[in-house]
Every structure is written in C-alpha cells, then in structure tokens.
Coordinates of C-alpha atoms and ligand atoms in Angstrom, one line a residue:
M9 CA -174.0 -179.7 17.0
R10 CA -170.8 -180.2 16.3
R11 CA -170.3 -176.4 15.7
W12 CA -171.8 -175.6 18.8
D13 CA -169.3 -178.4 20.7
R14 CA -166.4 -176.7 18.9
W15 CA -167.8 -173.2 19.6
A16 CA -169.0 -173.4 22.9
P17 CA -165.7 -174.1 24.9
V18 CA -164.3 -171.1 23.0
S19 CA -167.1 -168.7 23.7
L20 CA -167.1 -169.6 27.1
R21 CA -163.4 -169.1 27.8
V22 CA -163.7 -165.5 26.0
L23 CA -166.6 -164.8 28.4
G24 CA -164.8 -166.1 31.2
S25 CA -162.0 -163.8 30.5
V26 CA -164.2 -160.8 30.2
L27 CA -165.3 -161.6 33.7
A28 CA -161.9 -162.2 34.8
G29 CA -161.1 -158.8 33.3
L30 CA -163.9 -157.1 35.2
M31 CA -162.8 -158.7 38.7
A32 CA -159.0 -157.6 38.0
A33 CA -160.4 -154.2 37.4
V34 CA -162.5 -154.1 40.7
A35 CA -159.5 -155.5 42.4
M36 CA -157.5 -152.8 41.0
I37 CA -159.7 -150.0 42.0
L38 CA -160.1 -151.4 45.5
A39 CA -156.1 -151.5 45.6
M40 CA -156.1 -147.7 44.3
A41 CA -158.9 -146.8 46.8
A42 CA -157.3 -148.4 49.8
G43 CA -153.6 -146.9 48.7
R44 CA -155.3 -143.5 48.2
Y45 CA -157.3 -143.7 51.6
W46 CA -154.7 -145.0 54.0
L47 CA -151.2 -144.2 52.3
G48 CA -152.2 -141.1 50.4
I49 CA -150.9 -142.4 47.0
M50 CA -152.5 -140.5 43.9
P51 CA -153.9 -143.3 41.9
P52 CA -154.1 -142.7 37.8
V53 CA -157.9 -142.0 38.2
E54 CA -156.9 -138.8 39.9
A55 CA -153.5 -138.2 38.4
I56 CA -154.4 -138.2 34.7
P57 CA -157.1 -135.5 34.9
D58 CA -154.6 -133.4 37.0
R59 CA -152.1 -133.9 34.6
V60 CA -154.4 -133.5 31.5
A61 CA -155.7 -130.2 33.2
A62 CA -152.4 -128.5 32.9
L63 CA -152.1 -129.5 29.1
L64 CA -155.3 -127.6 28.4
S65 CA -155.7 -124.2 27.2
I66 CA -157.6 -121.6 29.5
S67 CA -160.6 -121.5 27.2
E68 CA -160.5 -125.2 27.0
F69 CA -160.5 -125.6 30.7
F70 CA -163.3 -123.2 31.3
S71 CA -165.3 -124.7 28.3
L72 CA -165.2 -127.9 30.4
F73 CA -166.2 -125.8 33.4
G74 CA -169.2 -124.7 31.4
K75 CA -169.9 -128.3 30.1
Y76 CA -169.8 -129.8 33.6
G77 CA -171.1 -127.1 36.0
G78 CA -167.8 -125.4 37.0
Y79 CA -164.9 -127.0 38.5
N80 CA -166.4 -129.2 40.7
G81 CA -168.7 -130.6 38.0
L82 CA -165.5 -131.3 36.2
K83 CA -163.9 -132.7 39.1
K84 CA -166.5 -135.2 39.4
F85 CA -166.8 -136.1 35.8
G86 CA -163.1 -136.5 35.8
I87 CA -163.0 -139.2 38.7
L88 CA -166.3 -141.0 37.5
S89 CA -165.1 -141.3 34.1
G90 CA -161.5 -142.3 35.6
L91 CA -163.2 -145.1 37.4
R92 CA -165.5 -146.0 34.4
G93 CA -162.5 -146.1 32.2
V94 CA -160.8 -148.5 34.5
V95 CA -163.6 -150.8 34.2
G96 CA -164.2 -150.5 30.6
I97 CA -160.2 -151.4 30.0
G98 CA -160.4 -154.4 32.3
L99 CA -163.6 -155.7 30.3
A100 CA -161.6 -154.8 27.1
I101 CA -158.4 -156.3 28.2
G102 CA -160.3 -159.5 29.5
L103 CA -162.1 -159.7 26.1
L104 CA -158.6 -159.6 24.2
N105 CA -156.8 -161.9 26.4
G106 CA -159.7 -164.5 25.9
I107 CA -159.5 -164.1 22.0
L108 CA -155.6 -163.8 22.3
H109 CA -155.6 -167.4 23.8
E110 CA -157.7 -168.9 21.0
L111 CA -155.4 -167.5 18.5
P112 CA -153.2 -170.1 16.9
F113 CA -150.0 -168.8 18.0
A114 CA -151.2 -169.1 21.6
R115 CA -152.7 -172.5 21.1
R116 CA -149.4 -173.8 19.6
G117 CA -147.1 -172.5 22.2
A118 CA -146.5 -173.7 25.8
H119 CA -148.9 -173.1 28.6
W120 CA -149.3 -173.0 32.3
G121 CA -152.4 -174.9 33.0
A122 CA -155.2 -172.8 31.0
I123 CA -152.8 -169.9 30.4
S124 CA -150.8 -169.5 27.3
R125 CA -147.2 -168.4 28.3
R126 CA -147.0 -166.4 25.0
V127 CA -150.1 -164.4 25.9
A128 CA -149.2 -164.3 29.5
L129 CA -145.6 -162.7 28.4
A130 CA -146.8 -160.6 25.7
L131 CA -149.5 -159.0 28.7
M132 CA -146.6 -158.6 31.0
A133 CA -144.5 -156.9 28.3
A134 CA -147.6 -154.6 27.8
A135 CA -148.0 -153.9 31.4
G136 CA -144.6 -153.2 31.7
A137 CA -144.8 -150.6 29.1
V138 CA -148.0 -149.1 30.4
W139 CA -146.0 -148.6 33.8
I140 CA -143.0 -146.9 32.4
G141 CA -145.5 -145.0 30.2
L142 CA -147.4 -143.8 33.0
V143 CA -144.5 -142.9 35.0
I144 CA -143.2 -140.7 32.5
F145 CA -146.5 -139.1 31.6
L146 CA -147.4 -138.4 35.4
W147 CA -143.7 -137.5 36.1
P148 CA -144.8 -133.8 37.3
V149 CA -147.2 -135.1 39.6
I150 CA -145.5 -138.2 40.5
A151 CA -144.2 -137.0 43.7
A152 CA -147.7 -136.2 44.9
N153 CA -148.7 -137.9 48.3
Y154 CA -151.7 -136.6 50.3
R155 CA -150.6 -138.0 53.7
G156 CA -147.4 -135.9 53.3
V157 CA -144.4 -138.8 52.6
P158 CA -141.6 -136.5 51.9
Y159 CA -140.9 -135.6 48.3
S160 CA -137.8 -137.8 47.8
W161 CA -139.5 -140.7 49.1
A162 CA -143.0 -139.9 47.6
R163 CA -141.9 -140.4 43.9
I164 CA -140.7 -144.0 44.6
V165 CA -143.8 -144.8 46.6
T166 CA -146.0 -143.9 43.6
I167 CA -144.0 -145.5 41.2
A168 CA -144.1 -148.7 43.1
A169 CA -147.8 -148.6 43.8
L170 CA -148.5 -148.3 40.0
G171 CA -146.2 -151.2 39.5
V172 CA -148.0 -152.9 42.4
W173 CA -151.6 -151.9 40.9
I174 CA -151.1 -153.1 37.6
A175 CA -149.3 -156.2 38.3
L176 CA -152.4 -156.9 40.6
F177 CA -154.5 -156.5 37.6
L178 CA -152.8 -158.8 35.5
G179 CA -152.4 -161.4 38.3
V180 CA -156.3 -161.2 38.9
L181 CA -157.1 -161.5 35.6
L182 CA -154.9 -164.6 34.7
A183 CA -155.7 -166.3 37.7
A184 CA -159.4 -165.8 37.2
Y185 CA -159.0 -166.7 33.8
A186 CA -157.0 -169.8 34.6
L187 CA -159.8 -171.1 37.0
L188 CA -162.6 -170.6 34.3
A189 CA -160.9 -171.5 31.3
N190 CA -159.6 -174.8 33.0
A191 CA -163.3 -175.8 33.0
T192 CA -163.5 -175.9 29.2
L193 CA -160.0 -177.3 28.5
R194 CA -159.2 -179.4 25.8
P195 CA -157.2 -182.3 26.6
A196 CA -153.6 -180.8 27.5
P197 CA -150.9 -181.6 25.1
Q198 CA -148.9 -184.3 26.1
D199 CA -144.9 -184.2 26.7
G200 CA -144.4 -181.2 24.6
T201 CA -146.6 -182.1 21.5
V202 CA -148.6 -179.3 20.5
A203 CA -152.5 -179.0 20.5
G204 CA -153.1 -177.9 17.4
D205 CA -156.6 -177.5 15.6
A206 CA -156.8 -181.0 15.1
S207 CA -157.1 -182.1 18.6
P208 CA -160.4 -183.2 19.5
P209 CA -162.6 -180.5 21.0
A210 CA -162.8 -179.7 24.3
R211 CA -165.5 -181.0 26.8
V212 CA -166.9 -178.4 28.6
R213 CA -167.5 -179.1 32.3
W214 CA -170.6 -177.3 32.7
G215 CA -171.0 -177.8 36.1
A216 CA -167.3 -176.6 37.3
F217 CA -167.7 -173.7 34.6
S218 CA -170.9 -172.5 36.0
R219 CA -169.7 -173.0 39.7
R220 CA -166.4 -171.0 39.1
S221 CA -168.1 -168.3 37.1
V222 CA -170.5 -168.1 40.1
A223 CA -167.5 -168.0 42.5
V224 CA -165.5 -165.2 40.5
A225 CA -168.6 -163.0 40.0
A226 CA -169.3 -163.3 43.9
A227 CA -165.7 -162.5 44.8
T228 CA -166.0 -159.4 42.4
G229 CA -169.2 -158.2 44.0
L230 CA -168.0 -159.0 47.5
M231 CA -164.8 -156.4 46.5
V232 CA -167.6 -153.7 45.3
W233 CA -168.6 -153.4 48.8
P234 CA -165.2 -152.0 50.3
V235 CA -164.8 -150.0 46.9
Y236 CA -168.0 -148.4 47.8
V237 CA -167.4 -147.6 51.5
L238 CA -163.9 -146.5 50.7
L239 CA -165.3 -144.0 47.7
R240 CA -168.3 -142.7 50.0
R241 CA -165.6 -141.9 52.7
M242 CA -163.5 -140.1 50.1
Y243 CA -166.6 -138.5 48.8
R244 CA -167.6 -137.1 52.0
D245 CA -164.5 -135.7 52.7
A246 CA -164.0 -134.2 49.5
T247 CA -163.7 -130.6 48.4
F248 CA -166.9 -129.9 46.3
P249 CA -168.6 -128.1 49.3
Y250 CA -166.0 -125.4 49.9
D251 CA -163.9 -125.2 46.7
G252 CA -164.3 -121.7 45.2
T253 CA -165.6 -120.4 48.6
V254 CA -165.9 -116.7 48.4
Y255 CA -165.5 -114.0 51.4
S256 CA -168.2 -111.5 50.7
G257 CA -171.2 -109.7 52.4
E258 CA -171.7 -106.6 54.0
D259 CA -170.0 -107.6 57.1
I260 CA -166.4 -108.1 55.8
Q261 CA -163.6 -107.7 58.5
P262 CA -160.2 -106.1 58.3
V263 CA -159.2 -109.4 59.2
T264 CA -161.1 -112.7 57.6
P265 CA -162.3 -114.9 60.2
T266 CA -160.4 -118.5 59.6
D267 CA -163.2 -120.4 59.0
R268 CA -164.6 -117.8 56.2
F269 CA -161.2 -117.4 54.5
Y270 CA -161.6 -117.7 50.6
T271 CA -160.8 -121.3 49.4
V272 CA -159.7 -122.5 46.0
T273 CA -158.0 -126.0 45.4
K274 CA -157.5 -128.1 42.6
N275 CA -157.9 -131.3 44.4
V276 CA -161.0 -133.7 44.6
V277 CA -160.1 -134.7 48.1
D278 CA -157.4 -132.3 49.4
P279 CA -154.1 -133.7 51.4
D280 CA -154.8 -134.9 55.0
V281 CA -151.0 -134.6 55.7
D282 CA -149.1 -136.3 58.6
R283 CA -147.3 -133.5 60.3
D284 CA -144.6 -136.1 61.7
L285 CA -144.4 -137.7 58.3
W286 CA -144.0 -134.3 56.5
R287 CA -140.8 -132.8 55.3
L288 CA -140.0 -129.6 53.7
E289 CA -137.2 -130.1 51.4
I290 CA -135.2 -127.3 49.6
G291 CA -133.1 -128.3 46.7
G292 CA -132.2 -127.7 43.2
H293 CA -129.7 -125.3 42.4
V294 CA -128.4 -124.9 46.2
E295 CA -125.2 -125.6 47.8
R296 CA -126.6 -128.8 49.7
T297 CA -130.4 -130.3 50.0
R298 CA -131.7 -129.7 52.9
S299 CA -134.9 -131.7 54.5
Y300 CA -136.8 -129.8 57.4
S301 CA -139.4 -131.4 60.1
F302 CA -141.8 -129.4 61.5
A303 CA -139.4 -128.9 64.8
D304 CA -136.7 -127.8 62.5
L305 CA -138.6 -125.1 61.3
M306 CA -139.2 -123.7 64.8
G307 CA -135.3 -123.2 64.9
F308 CA -135.7 -120.3 62.7
D309 CA -136.7 -116.7 63.2
Q310 CA -140.3 -116.7 63.7
V311 CA -142.5 -114.0 61.9
D312 CA -146.0 -112.8 61.9
Q313 CA -147.2 -111.1 58.9
E314 CA -150.4 -110.1 57.8
T315 CA -151.0 -110.6 54.3
T316 CA -154.0 -110.4 51.7
L317 CA -154.6 -113.1 49.0
M318 CA -156.4 -113.0 46.2
C319 CA -156.9 -115.5 43.4
I320 CA -156.5 -114.6 39.9
S321 CA -159.9 -115.7 39.1
N322 CA -161.2 -113.0 41.2
R323 CA -163.5 -110.8 39.3
I324 CA -163.8 -107.1 40.0
G325 CA -166.2 -106.9 43.2
A326 CA -166.2 -110.8 43.8
G327 CA -164.9 -112.7 47.2
L328 CA -162.0 -114.9 46.2
F329 CA -160.2 -112.4 48.4
S330 CA -159.3 -112.4 52.2
N331 CA -156.8 -111.2 54.4
A332 CA -155.0 -113.1 57.6
T333 CA -152.1 -113.0 59.9
W334 CA -150.0 -115.9 59.2
K335 CA -146.9 -117.1 61.2
G336 CA -143.9 -118.8 60.1
V337 CA -140.1 -118.4 58.8
R338 CA -138.6 -116.6 56.2
L339 CA -138.1 -118.6 53.0
R340 CA -134.8 -116.8 52.5
D341 CA -133.3 -118.0 55.8
L342 CA -134.1 -121.4 54.5
L343 CA -132.4 -120.9 51.2
N344 CA -129.5 -119.3 52.8
D345 CA -129.3 -122.4 55.0
A346 CA -129.2 -124.5 52.0
G347 CA -126.7 -122.3 50.4
V348 CA -127.6 -119.7 47.5
R349 CA -125.7 -119.9 44.2
E350 CA -125.2 -117.8 41.2
G351 CA -127.2 -118.2 38.6
S352 CA -130.9 -118.6 40.3
V353 CA -133.6 -117.8 38.3
E354 CA -136.8 -119.0 40.1
V355 CA -138.1 -121.2 42.8
Y356 CA -140.2 -124.4 41.6
L357 CA -142.5 -125.0 44.7
H358 CA -144.2 -128.6 45.1
G359 CA -147.4 -129.4 47.0
A360 CA -148.2 -132.8 48.8
D361 CA -151.4 -132.9 46.2
G362 CA -148.5 -132.7 43.2
Y363 CA -149.5 -128.7 42.4
R364 CA -146.6 -126.9 41.5
D365 CA -145.8 -123.3 41.1
T366 CA -142.9 -120.9 40.5
F367 CA -141.8 -117.3 41.1
A368 CA -138.7 -115.6 40.9
F369 CA -135.8 -116.2 43.0
T370 CA -135.5 -112.6 43.7
K371 CA -139.0 -112.7 45.2
A372 CA -138.2 -115.7 47.3
M373 CA -135.7 -114.0 48.8
E374 CA -137.6 -110.8 49.9
E375 CA -138.2 -110.8 53.5
T376 CA -141.9 -110.7 53.2
T377 CA -141.9 -114.3 51.5
L378 CA -143.0 -116.5 54.2
V379 CA -143.2 -120.5 54.9
V380 CA -146.1 -120.3 57.6
Y381 CA -147.9 -122.8 59.6
E382 CA -150.0 -120.6 61.5
I383 CA -153.4 -118.5 60.5
N384 CA -154.6 -116.0 62.8
G385 CA -152.9 -117.7 65.7
E386 CA -154.3 -121.3 64.8
P387 CA -152.6 -124.0 63.0
L388 CA -153.4 -123.7 59.3
P389 CA -156.7 -125.9 58.7
R390 CA -156.3 -128.8 56.2
R391 CA -157.9 -126.8 53.7
H392 CA -155.6 -123.7 53.8
G393 CA -152.4 -126.2 53.7
Y394 CA -151.9 -127.8 56.9
P395 CA -149.2 -128.0 58.1
V396 CA -147.4 -125.8 55.9
R397 CA -147.7 -123.5 53.0
V398 CA -146.1 -120.4 51.2
I399 CA -147.1 -116.8 51.4
V400 CA -145.7 -114.6 49.0
P401 CA -147.1 -110.9 48.8
G402 CA -147.1 -109.4 45.7
L403 CA -148.5 -112.3 43.5
Y404 CA -151.7 -113.7 42.8
G405 CA -153.1 -117.0 45.3
E406 CA -152.0 -119.5 43.1
K407 CA -148.5 -118.8 44.0
N408 CA -148.9 -119.4 47.7
V409 CA -148.6 -123.3 47.4
K410 CA -150.2 -125.2 50.2
W411 CA -149.5 -128.4 51.7
V412 CA -145.7 -127.5 50.5
T413 CA -143.1 -130.4 50.5
R414 CA -140.5 -129.3 48.3
I415 CA -138.9 -126.2 46.7
D416 CA -136.5 -126.3 44.3
V417 CA -134.4 -123.4 43.1
T418 CA -134.0 -123.6 39.0
T419 CA -131.4 -122.1 36.7
A420 CA -134.2 -121.4 34.0
D421 CA -137.7 -120.2 33.7
E422 CA -140.3 -122.8 34.7
K423 CA -143.9 -122.9 34.4
G424 CA -146.5 -124.2 37.1
F425 CA -149.9 -125.8 37.1
Y426 CA -152.1 -122.8 35.7
E427 CA -149.2 -121.1 33.8
D428 CA -149.0 -124.2 32.0
Q429 CA -152.6 -123.6 30.8
G430 CA -151.5 -120.1 29.6
W431 CA -152.2 -117.7 32.7
G432 CA -149.9 -114.9 33.2
P433 CA -147.0 -114.6 32.7
D434 CA -147.7 -111.4 34.9
F435 CA -148.9 -112.7 37.9
V436 CA -149.0 -109.5 39.8
P437 CA -152.4 -108.3 40.9
K438 CA -153.5 -104.9 39.5
T439 CA -154.5 -102.4 41.9
R440 CA -158.4 -102.5 42.5
S441 CA -161.0 -101.6 44.7
D442 CA -164.6 -102.5 45.4
I443 CA -167.8 -101.6 47.2
F444 CA -169.4 -104.7 49.5
S445 CA -171.8 -102.6 51.7
P446 CA -174.6 -101.8 51.4
R447 CA -175.1 -105.4 49.7
T448 CA -174.6 -105.7 46.1
R449 CA -175.8 -108.1 43.4
L450 CA -174.3 -108.9 39.8
A451 CA -176.7 -109.9 37.1
N452 CA -176.2 -109.8 33.2
G453 CA -172.7 -108.2 34.1
K454 CA -174.0 -105.2 36.0
F455 CA -173.7 -104.5 40.0
T456 CA -176.7 -102.9 41.4
F457 CA -177.4 -102.6 45.3
T458 CA -179.9 -105.0 46.6
R459 CA -181.6 -102.2 48.7
E460 CA -183.2 -98.7 47.2
F461 CA -181.9 -95.4 48.5
A462 CA -184.0 -92.6 49.8
V463 CA -183.7 -88.8 48.8
G464 CA -182.0 -87.2 52.0
Q465 CA -181.4 -90.2 53.8
R466 CA -177.9 -90.6 54.8
V467 CA -176.2 -93.9 53.9
E468 CA -172.6 -95.4 54.7
V469 CA -171.1 -96.9 51.8
K470 CA -168.1 -99.3 52.5
G471 CA -165.4 -101.0 50.1
R472 CA -162.0 -102.8 50.0
A473 CA -158.9 -101.5 47.9
F474 CA -155.9 -103.7 47.1
A475 CA -152.7 -103.0 45.4
A476 CA -150.9 -106.6 46.0
D477 CA -147.4 -105.7 47.7
R478 CA -147.7 -101.9 47.0
G479 CA -149.9 -100.5 49.6
I480 CA -153.2 -98.1 49.7
R481 CA -152.5 -94.5 49.4
S482 CA -155.9 -93.4 49.0
V483 CA -159.2 -94.1 47.7
E484 CA -161.7 -92.0 46.1
F485 CA -165.7 -92.3 45.5
S486 CA -167.8 -91.0 42.9
V487 CA -171.7 -90.6 43.1
D488 CA -172.4 -89.4 39.6
G489 CA -170.7 -92.2 37.7
G490 CA -167.3 -91.1 37.7
A491 CA -167.9 -87.4 36.7
T492 CA -166.8 -86.0 40.0
W493 CA -164.8 -87.6 42.9
T494 CA -164.4 -87.1 46.6
P495 CA -161.8 -88.8 48.9
A496 CA -163.1 -91.6 50.8
E497 CA -162.1 -92.4 54.6
I498 CA -159.8 -95.1 55.0
Y499 CA -160.9 -96.8 58.4
Y500 CA -158.5 -99.7 58.3
P501 CA -155.3 -98.8 56.6
G502 CA -153.7 -102.5 57.0
T503 CA -149.9 -102.7 55.8
H504 CA -148.4 -102.3 52.1
L505 CA -149.1 -106.2 52.1
T506 CA -152.7 -106.2 52.5
W507 CA -156.2 -104.3 51.6
A508 CA -157.5 -101.1 52.9
L509 CA -161.0 -100.9 54.0
W510 CA -162.6 -97.4 53.3
R511 CA -165.9 -95.8 53.9
F512 CA -167.9 -92.8 52.5
E513 CA -171.1 -90.9 53.7
W514 CA -173.8 -90.4 51.0
T515 CA -176.8 -88.5 51.2
P516 CA -178.7 -89.0 47.5
E517 CA -180.1 -85.7 46.5
T518 CA -182.3 -86.3 43.5
P519 CA -184.3 -89.8 42.8
G520 CA -183.7 -92.0 39.8
T521 CA -180.9 -94.1 39.2
V522 CA -177.1 -93.4 39.8
D523 CA -174.0 -95.4 38.9
L524 CA -171.4 -95.3 42.4
V525 CA -167.7 -95.8 41.3
T526 CA -164.6 -96.3 43.6
R527 CA -161.0 -95.7 42.5
A528 CA -157.9 -96.3 44.6
V529 CA -154.2 -94.9 44.2
D530 CA -151.4 -97.4 45.4
G531 CA -148.5 -96.7 48.1
D532 CA -146.2 -95.8 44.9
G533 CA -148.6 -93.1 43.8
D534 CA -149.8 -94.9 40.6
P535 CA -153.7 -94.7 40.0
Q536 CA -155.8 -98.1 39.8
P537 CA -156.4 -99.2 35.8
T538 CA -159.9 -98.0 34.7
K539 CA -159.5 -99.9 31.5
A540 CA -161.7 -103.2 32.0
A541 CA -159.9 -106.4 31.5
G542 CA -161.6 -109.8 32.2
I543 CA -159.8 -112.5 34.5
V544 CA -158.0 -114.2 31.7
P545 CA -154.8 -114.6 31.3
Q546 CA -153.5 -112.0 34.0
G547 CA -156.4 -111.3 36.2
A548 CA -159.0 -108.4 36.2
Q549 CA -158.8 -105.1 36.4
G550 CA -161.2 -102.0 36.1
L551 CA -163.8 -99.9 38.1
H552 CA -166.2 -101.2 40.3
T553 CA -169.4 -99.6 39.3
V554 CA -172.8 -99.9 41.3
T555 CA -176.0 -98.8 40.1
A556 CA -178.1 -97.1 42.9
T557 CA -182.0 -96.7 42.8
V558 CA -182.7 -93.4 44.7
V559 CA -186.5 -92.9 45.7
S560 CA -187.9 -89.9 46.7
Ligands
MTE609 N1 -151.0 -127.3 46.7 C1 -151.7 -126.5 46.2 N2 -151.5 -125.1 46.8 C2 -152.3 -124.2 46.3 C3 -153.4 -124.8 45.5 C4 -153.9 -125.8 45.1 O1 -154.7 -126.0 44.3 N3 -152.9 -126.9 45.7 N4 -154.3 -123.7 44.9 C5 -153.9 -122.1 44.7 C6 -154.8 -121.2 44.5 S1 -155.6 -121.0 42.6 C7 -155.2 -120.1 45.4 S2 -156.2 -119.0 44.9 C8 -154.7 -120.2 46.6 C9 -156.0 -120.5 47.6 O2 -155.7 -120.3 48.7 P1 -156.6 -120.7 50.0 O3 -157.5 -121.5 49.3 O4 -156.1 -120.9 51.1 O5 -157.5 -119.3 49.9 O6 -154.0 -121.4 47.2 C10 -152.9 -121.6 45.8 N5 -152.1 -123.0 46.3
MO610 MO1 -156.4 -118.9 42.4

C-alpha cells in the first residue's frame, strides 16, 4: 500500500506527461498543416525528406522507388513517416519530460507550479539547439515558399515558422503537463526549502487528475479533426495523379496540347503561387541585386519560342518528352539589367518549392534561354510552373526550373537537387529518334507493335527525332533490323530547338518477325549514337528497335 502511495503519483505524472507530449505533437502538426496550407511554409515533415533525397545516391534513390512503388509511393511514405515521426517524437519527449521531472536534480530545484525550472530550461535549450540544427540542415531549401513569398523573405518566414512550431510544441507540452501533474503534487516546498525525497508522499487527487486527463485527451482529439481536414485537402491537391505523366500514343502532335504536356515534379503538393506576392530576384555575382514583379517582366523584350523539353529519365521510346511554344523574356536581358561581372561561372536557380538547379553562365546568356510565363498562348498551368519558369534549350528538363523565384550568378561550379545525387555532370541530351505509330508496347525490355502487319499491305510508320538544341537534319529508317537504311520523310521539321516528326511508308513483303529501327542525324551532321546506354547518370541513348509481326 505504501509502495503504491509512493508510485501512484509518479506514474500518473509520467503518464500525464506522455499524454501532454501527444497533445503537443498534434498541436504542432496542426500548426504545420495550417502554415503549409495557408502560408505555403514548408514544414520539416516535407523539408527533411526533400533534403535527404538530394543526399542519396541515384541507386539508393531508385531502390527506394522500387521498395515504395515509384516516386509517388516514396513521396507518400516520406510524408507518412514524417507525421508518424512527429507523433513518436512527441510521445518520447513527453516520456522524457515526465522522467526528468522525477529525478532528484529536478525535484530539488525551483518550480513554477508543477514545472521544474531546471527541466523547463533544459528543454528550452534543447529546443533552441533543434531549431538551429534544423535551420542549418535545411538551409539549401529554407527559402522555399509554396505561395511564392519572395526568396529573401521566404527564408526569414521559414526560420520564424520553425521557431514558432517548436515553441508551440514546448509550450503545449509544459502547459498540459503542469495541468495534469498539478493533480498529483506533493505539497509544494515552502519558502525556498527543498522538496527532497523525505517530504511526505503526494496525495493524488484522482477526480481532478481524471477530469483533466479527459480534457487534455479531448482537446487533442478535437485538434485531430482540423488536421484531418487540412491533410485531406492537401492530399486531394497532391501531385500523385500526374507526376511522371508521359506524352505518348499514336496521336503525337507537333506541338503538345498543354493539358497533355509531360509532367515531372519532386513535390507532394506543387506550389500554388500568388502572382502578386511573387518576385523574381536576380542576385549573387552581379552589379546590383534585382527583384522583378510579374508586371516588371512585361517591360522587357517579349519572345515567342518553340522548344522541346525532355526529362533525363526518359528512356528511348518513352514519353517524358513534349514540345510547346513558350512566351517570356530573355534571361540575359535580366542578367544585363542586373549587371554581369567578370568571373561569372554558373547560374543557380531556385524554385518556390525549394528545388534548385544550375547551368553554365554562358548558357544563361544565350538568346534562347528564357524566363517564360505562357505555354501555347495560355498562362503556365500550376503544374508547369505558374507564374514563371525557365526554359533552357539544349539541356535536360530538370534544368528548366518551374516556379522560379531567384537566380544567383555564381563564381564556382555548384550542384542542384539531382546533380547532388550523382546525375550528370553532362546534361546535354544525345540525339535520339523513336517510333510512336503504330502503337508500340514495351515488355521485358523489348518493344513490339501492338498490332500485326499483313504482307503487301502498306502502313505508315511515324516517329520523332530530337537533338537538344542542335536540330535534326535527317532521319533514316530500317525494315531489316539495321542492315539497310532508307531516308524517312520529315513532315514536321520544327526548329533547331525542337523535335522533328517523320514518317515512312512500309509495305511488308515476307511473313515473319522483323525489327524496325530508326536513326537520326543532328543539325551539325553528327549521327545519333547507336551504342545503348541507360538513363543513369546522363540520360539514355541508343536505337529504338521495334519488332513487327507480319502475317501472310
Ligand atoms: N521547381 C521545380 N522545377 C522543376 C522540377 C521540380 O520538381 N521543381 N522538376 C524538373 C524536372 S526533373 C523536369 S523533367 C521538368 C519537367 O517540367 P514539366 O513538368 O513542365 O514538363 O521540370 C523541372 N523543373
Ligand atoms: Mo526530369
């Protein structure tokens, strides 16, 4: 009985502290969800996986894809484990707080009600350290803001929000703990004397403790509802349904309809930028830092330019690949306005989502490198970078930073999100060509036509050819597995910045299976590489070979 009298208040306080930790975690998740949803602030739950992703090697990254069902599966896993992590950390810190409060160093020290001043100060110091640690670790992505708060401000907003979230956690933890522990208190030490182990055991006020526990649990439960509502809204808005959308099929057009333009994004929920809030800052190694509003961009020379974009992950014959007409201004006009300087090496681009990538300063100064706000005559849709993205012909899609908020000129070579993982260092697409009609299918690494062909029956074979910013000079076609070649007709030449579309009339002569192959020559007269290479680390190359079955 005496043992129980001694241990009952202790166990209840520790239990109460765990409950307080849970409440603090839920309150913090609610504050994070609200900050993310309304203010576009990237919470650690999102920022940490994002930051870790760039630290992984390509093979680790892809093995995670395999394990969690692709990029989307991995994104879901990342967010879910982040949320579970916050709850787990809340319970653990609650437990720790409860135990610390029972240790002699805490019991002997001064108290504010049930709260030991020493424990509170230790927790505050730890919280401060966590805050600083998070700011350092998340530094490369800390200027992210999904609403498009300007880069210079976004950094401050995120740092402040991290502080508020952490402080809220600690505040709720201690307040809820004080409330619960108060119902199990040993008599408070009188005028500075110390409540040592010799003090009489506390009397548990069972009624007060249970009423307060129910109140804390109920408050926690009540907060779960708005958390659920906000997470559900964001889930509905998430990129899962369209990330990795390909443009393929038999009906490929010279210019891709905007709603079918291929899409790739690293985000779980893409930025939803407020154009009035948004600014494009040009800084780093320039004469003067500039900050352009959307209206400011209209003051520069306006350019329409057709350009094909292709993801580095696009396998030969696959559809992470599209062509559109873009409208915007030349990046070099902005750089000249900011004042270019000797010793400029690269531009470092930053998106509202914390995405970052780099390319050569000389590339940035080419007249075809643009900062665009329209695709095919319409404002950029959200998923393609509203309100403004970069278009940089001659490099893989990843360099075409969407939702761009800042471009810094650097004096040294720097790496972006994917280059950190080990992609590149050469991001120039190799010349390629492929067949899209009749429809093909990929199984066990081999392409076949989904239909059969008949001897003597003429069929039109169509395909694309692409050579980054070098243009396409010619395309050839083989109906005997590459033994002999015949010129194909280019029916859509495009420009040197786009793909070309070609066709070939084929009349099968003998039954059986035969390999159809295509190859292109770029605008410089260089033939497409025929040796096959996979997408890692510099993008795929090789011939597109499609097996046809001919029946008599
Ligand atoms: N801000 C930002 N820009 C980004 C990305 C991103 O995740 N965030 N993805 C890149 C990648 S990998 C590709 S292939 C292209 C895809 O552009 P699209 O979705 O408009 O086709 O955008 C690039 N720009
Ligand atoms: Mo990409």
